[in-house]
Short mmCIF file of C-alpha atoms (C1' of nucleotides) in Angstrom, two decimals:
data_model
loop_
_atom_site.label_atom_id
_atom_site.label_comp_id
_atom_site.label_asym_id
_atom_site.label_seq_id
_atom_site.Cartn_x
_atom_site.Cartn_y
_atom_site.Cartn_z
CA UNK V 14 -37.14 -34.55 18.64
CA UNK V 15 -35.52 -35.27 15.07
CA UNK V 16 -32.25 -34.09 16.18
CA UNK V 17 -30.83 -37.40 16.75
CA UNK V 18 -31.88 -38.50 13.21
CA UNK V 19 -29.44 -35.54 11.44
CA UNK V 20 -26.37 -37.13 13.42
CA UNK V 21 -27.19 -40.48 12.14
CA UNK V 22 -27.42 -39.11 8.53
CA UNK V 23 -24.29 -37.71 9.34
CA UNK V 24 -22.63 -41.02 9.52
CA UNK V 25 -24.50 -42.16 6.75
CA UNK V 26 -23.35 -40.01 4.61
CA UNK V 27 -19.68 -40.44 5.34
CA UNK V 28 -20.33 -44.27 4.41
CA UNK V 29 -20.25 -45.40 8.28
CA UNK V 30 -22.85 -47.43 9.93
CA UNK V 31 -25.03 -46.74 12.11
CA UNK V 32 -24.84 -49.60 14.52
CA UNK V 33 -27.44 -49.95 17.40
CA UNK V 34 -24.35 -49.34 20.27
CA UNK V 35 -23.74 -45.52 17.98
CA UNK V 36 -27.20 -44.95 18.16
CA UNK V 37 -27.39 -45.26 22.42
CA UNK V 38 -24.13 -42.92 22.54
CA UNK V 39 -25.62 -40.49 20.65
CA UNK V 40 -29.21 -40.37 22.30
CA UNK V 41 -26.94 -40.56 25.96
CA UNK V 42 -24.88 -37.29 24.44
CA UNK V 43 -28.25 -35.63 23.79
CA UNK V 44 -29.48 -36.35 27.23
CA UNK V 45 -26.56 -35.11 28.81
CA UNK V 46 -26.36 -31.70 27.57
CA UNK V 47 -23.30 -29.30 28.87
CA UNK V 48 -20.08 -30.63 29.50
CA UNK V 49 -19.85 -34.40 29.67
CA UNK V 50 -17.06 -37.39 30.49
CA UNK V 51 -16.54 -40.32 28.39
CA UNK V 52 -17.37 -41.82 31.74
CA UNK V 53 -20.37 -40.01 32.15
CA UNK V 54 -21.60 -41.18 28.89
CA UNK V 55 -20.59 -44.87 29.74
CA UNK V 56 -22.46 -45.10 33.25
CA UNK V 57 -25.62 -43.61 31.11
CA UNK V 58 -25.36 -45.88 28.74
CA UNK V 59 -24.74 -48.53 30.82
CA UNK V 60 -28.15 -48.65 32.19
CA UNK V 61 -30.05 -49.30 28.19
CA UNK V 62 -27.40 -51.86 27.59
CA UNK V 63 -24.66 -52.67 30.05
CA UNK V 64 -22.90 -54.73 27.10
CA UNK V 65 -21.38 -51.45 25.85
CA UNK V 66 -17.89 -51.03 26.42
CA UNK V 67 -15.92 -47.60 27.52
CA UNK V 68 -13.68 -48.41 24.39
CA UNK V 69 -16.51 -47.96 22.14
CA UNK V 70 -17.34 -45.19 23.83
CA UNK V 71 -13.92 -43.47 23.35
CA UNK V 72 -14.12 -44.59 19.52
CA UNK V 73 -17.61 -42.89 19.16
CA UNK V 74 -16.50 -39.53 20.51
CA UNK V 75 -12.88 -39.89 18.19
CA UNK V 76 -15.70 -39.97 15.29
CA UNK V 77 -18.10 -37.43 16.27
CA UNK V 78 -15.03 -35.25 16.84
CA UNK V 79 -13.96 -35.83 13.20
CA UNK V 80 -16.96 -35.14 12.00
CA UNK V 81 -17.07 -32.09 13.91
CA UNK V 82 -20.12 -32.78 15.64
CA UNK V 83 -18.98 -32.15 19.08
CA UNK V 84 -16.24 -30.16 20.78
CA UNK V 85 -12.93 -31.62 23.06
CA UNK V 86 -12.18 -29.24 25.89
CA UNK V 87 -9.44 -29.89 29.19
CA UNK V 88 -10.26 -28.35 32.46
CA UNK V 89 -8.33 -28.53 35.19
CA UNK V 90 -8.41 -32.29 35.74
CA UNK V 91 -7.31 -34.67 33.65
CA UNK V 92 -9.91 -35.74 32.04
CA UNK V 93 -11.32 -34.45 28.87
CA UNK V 94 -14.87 -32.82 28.85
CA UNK V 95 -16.68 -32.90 25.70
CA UNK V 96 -19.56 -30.90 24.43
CA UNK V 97 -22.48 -30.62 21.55
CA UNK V 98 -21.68 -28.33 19.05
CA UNK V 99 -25.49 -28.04 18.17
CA UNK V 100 -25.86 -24.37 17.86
CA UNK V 101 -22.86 -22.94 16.13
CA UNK V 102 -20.05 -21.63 17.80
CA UNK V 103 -20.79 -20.77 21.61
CA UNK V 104 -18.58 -21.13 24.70
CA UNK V 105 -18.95 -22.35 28.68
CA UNK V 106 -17.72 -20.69 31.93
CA UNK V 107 -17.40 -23.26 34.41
CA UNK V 108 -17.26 -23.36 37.94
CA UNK V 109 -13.95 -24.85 39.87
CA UNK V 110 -16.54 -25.74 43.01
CA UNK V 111 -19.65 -27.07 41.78
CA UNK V 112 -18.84 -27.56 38.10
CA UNK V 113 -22.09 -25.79 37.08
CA UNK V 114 -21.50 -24.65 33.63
CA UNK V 115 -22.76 -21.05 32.29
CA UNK V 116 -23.15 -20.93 28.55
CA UNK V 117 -22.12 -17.94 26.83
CA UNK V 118 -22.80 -16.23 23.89
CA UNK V 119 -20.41 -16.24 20.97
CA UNK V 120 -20.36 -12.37 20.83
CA UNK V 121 -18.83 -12.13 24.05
CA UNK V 122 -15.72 -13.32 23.17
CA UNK V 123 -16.09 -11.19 19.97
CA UNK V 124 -14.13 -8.04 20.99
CA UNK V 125 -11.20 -10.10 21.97
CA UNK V 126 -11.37 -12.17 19.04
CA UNK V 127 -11.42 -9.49 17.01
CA UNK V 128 -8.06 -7.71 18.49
CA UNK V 129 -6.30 -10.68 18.90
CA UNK V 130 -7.03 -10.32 14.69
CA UNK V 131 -6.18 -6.73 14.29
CA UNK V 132 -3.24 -6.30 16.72
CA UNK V 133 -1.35 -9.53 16.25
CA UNK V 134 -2.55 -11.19 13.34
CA UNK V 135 -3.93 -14.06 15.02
CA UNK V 136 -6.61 -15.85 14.32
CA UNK V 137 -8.94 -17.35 17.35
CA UNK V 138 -10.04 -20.80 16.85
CA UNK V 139 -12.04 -20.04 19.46
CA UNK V 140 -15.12 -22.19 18.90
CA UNK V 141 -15.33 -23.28 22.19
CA UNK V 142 -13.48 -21.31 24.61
CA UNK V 143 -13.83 -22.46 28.68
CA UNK V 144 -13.34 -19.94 31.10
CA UNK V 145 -12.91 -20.91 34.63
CA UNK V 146 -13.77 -19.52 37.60
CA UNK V 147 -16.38 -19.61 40.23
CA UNK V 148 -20.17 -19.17 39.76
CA UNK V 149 -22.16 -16.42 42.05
CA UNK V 150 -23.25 -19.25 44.57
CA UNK V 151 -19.31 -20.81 44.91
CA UNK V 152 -17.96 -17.30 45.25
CA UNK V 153 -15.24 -17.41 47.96
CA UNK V 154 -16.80 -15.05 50.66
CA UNK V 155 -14.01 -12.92 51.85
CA UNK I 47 21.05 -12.22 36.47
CA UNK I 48 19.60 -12.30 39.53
CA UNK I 49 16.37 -13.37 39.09
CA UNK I 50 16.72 -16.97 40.12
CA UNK I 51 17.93 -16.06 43.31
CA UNK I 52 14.27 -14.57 44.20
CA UNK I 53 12.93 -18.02 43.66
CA UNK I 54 15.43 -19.88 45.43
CA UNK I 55 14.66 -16.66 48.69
CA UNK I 56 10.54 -17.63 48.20
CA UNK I 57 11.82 -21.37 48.92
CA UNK I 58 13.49 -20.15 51.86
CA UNK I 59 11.11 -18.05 53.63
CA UNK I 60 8.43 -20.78 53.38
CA UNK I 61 11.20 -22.97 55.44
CA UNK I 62 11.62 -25.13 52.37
CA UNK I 63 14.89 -26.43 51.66
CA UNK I 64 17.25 -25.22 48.42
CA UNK I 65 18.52 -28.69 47.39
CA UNK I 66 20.44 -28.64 44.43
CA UNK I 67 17.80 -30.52 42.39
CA UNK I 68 15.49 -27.76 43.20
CA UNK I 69 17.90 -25.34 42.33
CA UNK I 70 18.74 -27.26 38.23
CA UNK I 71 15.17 -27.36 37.80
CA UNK I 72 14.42 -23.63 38.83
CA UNK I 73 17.22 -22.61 36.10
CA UNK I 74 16.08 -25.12 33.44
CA UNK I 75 12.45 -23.53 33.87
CA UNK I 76 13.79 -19.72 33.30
CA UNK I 77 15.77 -20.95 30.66
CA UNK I 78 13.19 -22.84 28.42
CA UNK I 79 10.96 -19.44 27.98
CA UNK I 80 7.12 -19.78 27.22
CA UNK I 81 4.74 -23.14 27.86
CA UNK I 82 6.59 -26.45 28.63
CA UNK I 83 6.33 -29.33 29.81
CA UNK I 84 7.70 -31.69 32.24
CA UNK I 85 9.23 -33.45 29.70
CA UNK I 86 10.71 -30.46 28.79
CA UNK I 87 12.34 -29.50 32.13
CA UNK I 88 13.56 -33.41 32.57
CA UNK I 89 15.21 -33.27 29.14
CA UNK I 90 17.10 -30.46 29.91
CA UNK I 91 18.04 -31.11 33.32
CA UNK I 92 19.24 -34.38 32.49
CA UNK I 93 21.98 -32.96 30.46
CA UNK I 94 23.52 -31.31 33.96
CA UNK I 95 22.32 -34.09 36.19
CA UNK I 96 21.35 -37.21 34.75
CA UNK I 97 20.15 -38.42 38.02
CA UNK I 98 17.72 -35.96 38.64
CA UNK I 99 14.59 -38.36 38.35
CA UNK I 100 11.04 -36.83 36.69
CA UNK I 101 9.74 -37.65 39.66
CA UNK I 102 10.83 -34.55 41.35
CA UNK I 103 10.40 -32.72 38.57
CA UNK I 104 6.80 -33.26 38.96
CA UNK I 105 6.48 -32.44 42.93
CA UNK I 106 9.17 -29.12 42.07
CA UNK I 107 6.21 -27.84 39.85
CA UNK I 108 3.93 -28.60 42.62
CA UNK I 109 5.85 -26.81 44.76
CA UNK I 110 6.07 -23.71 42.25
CA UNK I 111 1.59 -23.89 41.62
CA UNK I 112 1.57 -23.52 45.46
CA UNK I 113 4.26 -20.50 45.72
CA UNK I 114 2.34 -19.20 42.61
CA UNK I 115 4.98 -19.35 40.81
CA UNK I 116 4.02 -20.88 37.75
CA UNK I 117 0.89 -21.50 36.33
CA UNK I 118 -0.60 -24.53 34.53
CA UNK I 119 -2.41 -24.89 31.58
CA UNK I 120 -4.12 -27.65 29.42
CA UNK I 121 -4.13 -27.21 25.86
CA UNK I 122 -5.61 -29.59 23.26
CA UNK I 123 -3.45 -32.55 23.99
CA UNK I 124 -3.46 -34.59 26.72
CA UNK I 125 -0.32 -32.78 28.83
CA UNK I 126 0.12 -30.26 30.92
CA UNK I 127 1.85 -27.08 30.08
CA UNK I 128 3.30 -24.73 32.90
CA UNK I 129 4.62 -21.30 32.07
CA UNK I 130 6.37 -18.55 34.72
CA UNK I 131 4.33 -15.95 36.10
CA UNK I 132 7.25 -13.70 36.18
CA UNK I 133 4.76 -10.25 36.26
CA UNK I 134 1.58 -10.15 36.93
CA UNK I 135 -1.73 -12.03 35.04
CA UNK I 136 -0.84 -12.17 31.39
CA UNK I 137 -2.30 -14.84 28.88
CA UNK I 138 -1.23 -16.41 25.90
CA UNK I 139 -2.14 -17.15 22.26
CA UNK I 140 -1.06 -20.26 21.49
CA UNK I 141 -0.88 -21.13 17.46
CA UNK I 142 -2.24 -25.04 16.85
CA UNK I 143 0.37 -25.68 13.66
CA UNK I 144 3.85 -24.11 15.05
CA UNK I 145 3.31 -23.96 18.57
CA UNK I 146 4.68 -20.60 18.81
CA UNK I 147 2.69 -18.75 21.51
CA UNK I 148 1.94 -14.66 21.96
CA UNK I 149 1.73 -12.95 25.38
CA UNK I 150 -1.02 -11.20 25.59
CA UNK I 151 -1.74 -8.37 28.14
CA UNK I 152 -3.81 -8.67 30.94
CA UNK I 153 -6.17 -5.83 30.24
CA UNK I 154 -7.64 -7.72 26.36
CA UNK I 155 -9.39 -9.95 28.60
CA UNK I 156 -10.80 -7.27 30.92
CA UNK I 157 -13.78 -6.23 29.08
CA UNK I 158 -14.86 -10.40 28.63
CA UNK I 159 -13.75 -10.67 32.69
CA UNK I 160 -16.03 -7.66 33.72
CA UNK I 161 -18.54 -8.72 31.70
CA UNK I 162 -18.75 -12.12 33.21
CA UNK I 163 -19.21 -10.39 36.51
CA UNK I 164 -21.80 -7.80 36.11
CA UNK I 165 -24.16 -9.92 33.70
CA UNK I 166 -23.51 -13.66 34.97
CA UNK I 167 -21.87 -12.46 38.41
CA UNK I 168 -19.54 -14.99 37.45
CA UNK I 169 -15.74 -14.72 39.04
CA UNK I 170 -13.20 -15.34 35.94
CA UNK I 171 -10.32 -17.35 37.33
CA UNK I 172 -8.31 -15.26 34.49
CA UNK I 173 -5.02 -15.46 35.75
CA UNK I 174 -3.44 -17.57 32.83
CA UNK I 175 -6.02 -18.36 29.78
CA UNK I 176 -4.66 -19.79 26.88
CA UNK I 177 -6.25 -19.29 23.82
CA UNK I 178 -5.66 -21.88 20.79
CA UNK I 179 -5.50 -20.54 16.85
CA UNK I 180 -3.17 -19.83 13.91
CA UNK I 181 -0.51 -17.34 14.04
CA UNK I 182 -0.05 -14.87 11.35
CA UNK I 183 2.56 -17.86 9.61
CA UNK I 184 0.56 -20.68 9.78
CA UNK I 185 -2.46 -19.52 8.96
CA UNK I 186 -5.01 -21.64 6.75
CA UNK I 187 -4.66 -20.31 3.43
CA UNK I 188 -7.60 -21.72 1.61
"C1'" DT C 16 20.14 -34.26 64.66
"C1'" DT C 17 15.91 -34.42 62.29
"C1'" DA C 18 12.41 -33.15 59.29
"C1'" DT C 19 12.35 -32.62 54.59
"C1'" DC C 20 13.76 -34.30 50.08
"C1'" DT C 21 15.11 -37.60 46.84
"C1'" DG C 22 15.28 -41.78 43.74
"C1'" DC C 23 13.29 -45.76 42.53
"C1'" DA C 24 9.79 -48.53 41.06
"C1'" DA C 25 5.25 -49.61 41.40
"C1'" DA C 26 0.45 -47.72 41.25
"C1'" DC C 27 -2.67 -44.89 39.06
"C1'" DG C 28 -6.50 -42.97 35.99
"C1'" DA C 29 -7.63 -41.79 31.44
"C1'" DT C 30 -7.29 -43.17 26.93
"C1'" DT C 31 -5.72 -46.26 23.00
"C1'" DT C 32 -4.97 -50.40 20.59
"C1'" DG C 33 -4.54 -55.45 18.74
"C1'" DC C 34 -7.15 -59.06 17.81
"C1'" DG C 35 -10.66 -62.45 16.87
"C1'" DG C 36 -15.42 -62.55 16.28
"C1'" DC C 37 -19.83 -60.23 14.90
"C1'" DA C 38 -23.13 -57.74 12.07
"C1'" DG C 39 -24.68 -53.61 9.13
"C1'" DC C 40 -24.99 -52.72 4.49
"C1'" DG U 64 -20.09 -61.82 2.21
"C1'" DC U 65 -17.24 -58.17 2.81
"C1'" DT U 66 -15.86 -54.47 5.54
"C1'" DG U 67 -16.24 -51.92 9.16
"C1'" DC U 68 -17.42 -52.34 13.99
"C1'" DC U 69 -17.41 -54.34 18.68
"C1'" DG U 70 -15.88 -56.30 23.18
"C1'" DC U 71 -12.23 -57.68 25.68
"C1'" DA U 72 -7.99 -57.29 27.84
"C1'" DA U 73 -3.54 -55.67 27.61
"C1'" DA U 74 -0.71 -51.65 26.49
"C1'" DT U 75 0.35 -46.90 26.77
"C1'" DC U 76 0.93 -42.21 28.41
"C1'" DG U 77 1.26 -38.68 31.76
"C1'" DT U 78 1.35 -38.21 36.50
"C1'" DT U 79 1.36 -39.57 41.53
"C1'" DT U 80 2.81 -42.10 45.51
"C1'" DG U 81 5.07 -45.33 49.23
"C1'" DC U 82 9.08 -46.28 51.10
"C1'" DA U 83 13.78 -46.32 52.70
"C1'" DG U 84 17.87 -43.89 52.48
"C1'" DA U 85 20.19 -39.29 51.96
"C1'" DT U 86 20.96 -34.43 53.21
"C1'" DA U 87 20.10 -29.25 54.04
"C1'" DA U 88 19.45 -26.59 57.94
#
DNA sequence: TTATCTGCAAACGATTTGCGGCAGC
DNA sequence: GCTGCCGCAAATCGTTTGCAGATAA
């Protein structure tokens, strides 16, 4: 219930404001947990105050990305699919069919992370990894 | 030496026609190793056929995705990277600073894949997964 | 010949930006 | 009141598409 109130310290303490249109985006990115659209974000937000544009929107998300707040990730469309980052790092298999989203652990991608470490010195930035594929009710039958 | 001409025999046996466009864009492709773009391809077929428009760049790597020839992939920014499935499911590590990008074998990602399945009976679409970090170069020193 | 390809230029969807006005601090 | 923010509309970027002419088979 106080979540909301640690991202708007968050701006306040980077000397931003907290302006009432910030405050709706956030609360809307709250609401719509998993793996959201800027236009999903805009058609929420539309309905608590239609007066909000998509640019503001856009120049929300640009911030909360800075501020590391929430993650960027591309799917197969084009469009870009952003996510909390409320619990530390953790990651999403998503469907191709129904676009049901599975959250996963962080220590399942540990192993790999790990070797890609050890066997070619490279380090994962794998905060937010998506896997896709197709959930157990999308499965193609054959 | 003779690879190209098993692409230009997959066109064929589909009933697809070998134009030469198709044929300057299949080379360009085996020549620029690793993840481009369509940029990429244009850039360098231009230099053989200037009048070669993107256009048909883009509907050749169509073509390609549906032969399975290539594979796509979407990496932090906002285009599209393709890269040759020459053998078999492989992935890459792809650093965020230099751009260089590791093959990595199929079977690192079979433990993560498996596990998917038995605990989330979740079907990994793992043919091509591109993981983003710092190679051993460009990592952050701090 | 004839269905498939091509080039061109216009359309497209997602995102960004310039600008004048507005409003948190 | 200053500075950062907003809404608007136009611009941009990557990609797709309609159409009429060209060409591989």
């Amino acid at each position: 219930m106080a979540e909301k109130i640690s991202l708007i310290n968050d701006l306040k303490e980077r000397g931003l404001r907290v302006t009432p249109q910030r405050a709706i985006i956030l609360e809307a990115i709250e609401k719509l947990s998993g793996h959201i659209t800027a236009e999903d974000i805009f058609a929420l937000v539309q309905k608590s105050s239609p007066y909000i544009s998509l640019a503001t929107v856009y120049r929300t998300l640009d911030l909360l990305k800075e501020l590391g707040l929430i993650t960027e990730s591309h799917m197969g469309t084009g469009t870009t699919h952003y996510a909390l980052m409320t619990h530390g790092p953790h990651h999403h298999a998503v469907c191709r069919k129904c676009n049901r989203s599975i959250e996963l652990p962080h220590d399942a991608f540990m192993p790999l992370v790990e070797k890609l470490h050890s066997e070619y010195n490279f380090i994962a930035d794998a905060n937010h990894v998506v896997i896709l594929g197709w959930c157990q009710e999308c499965q193609p039958e054959d």
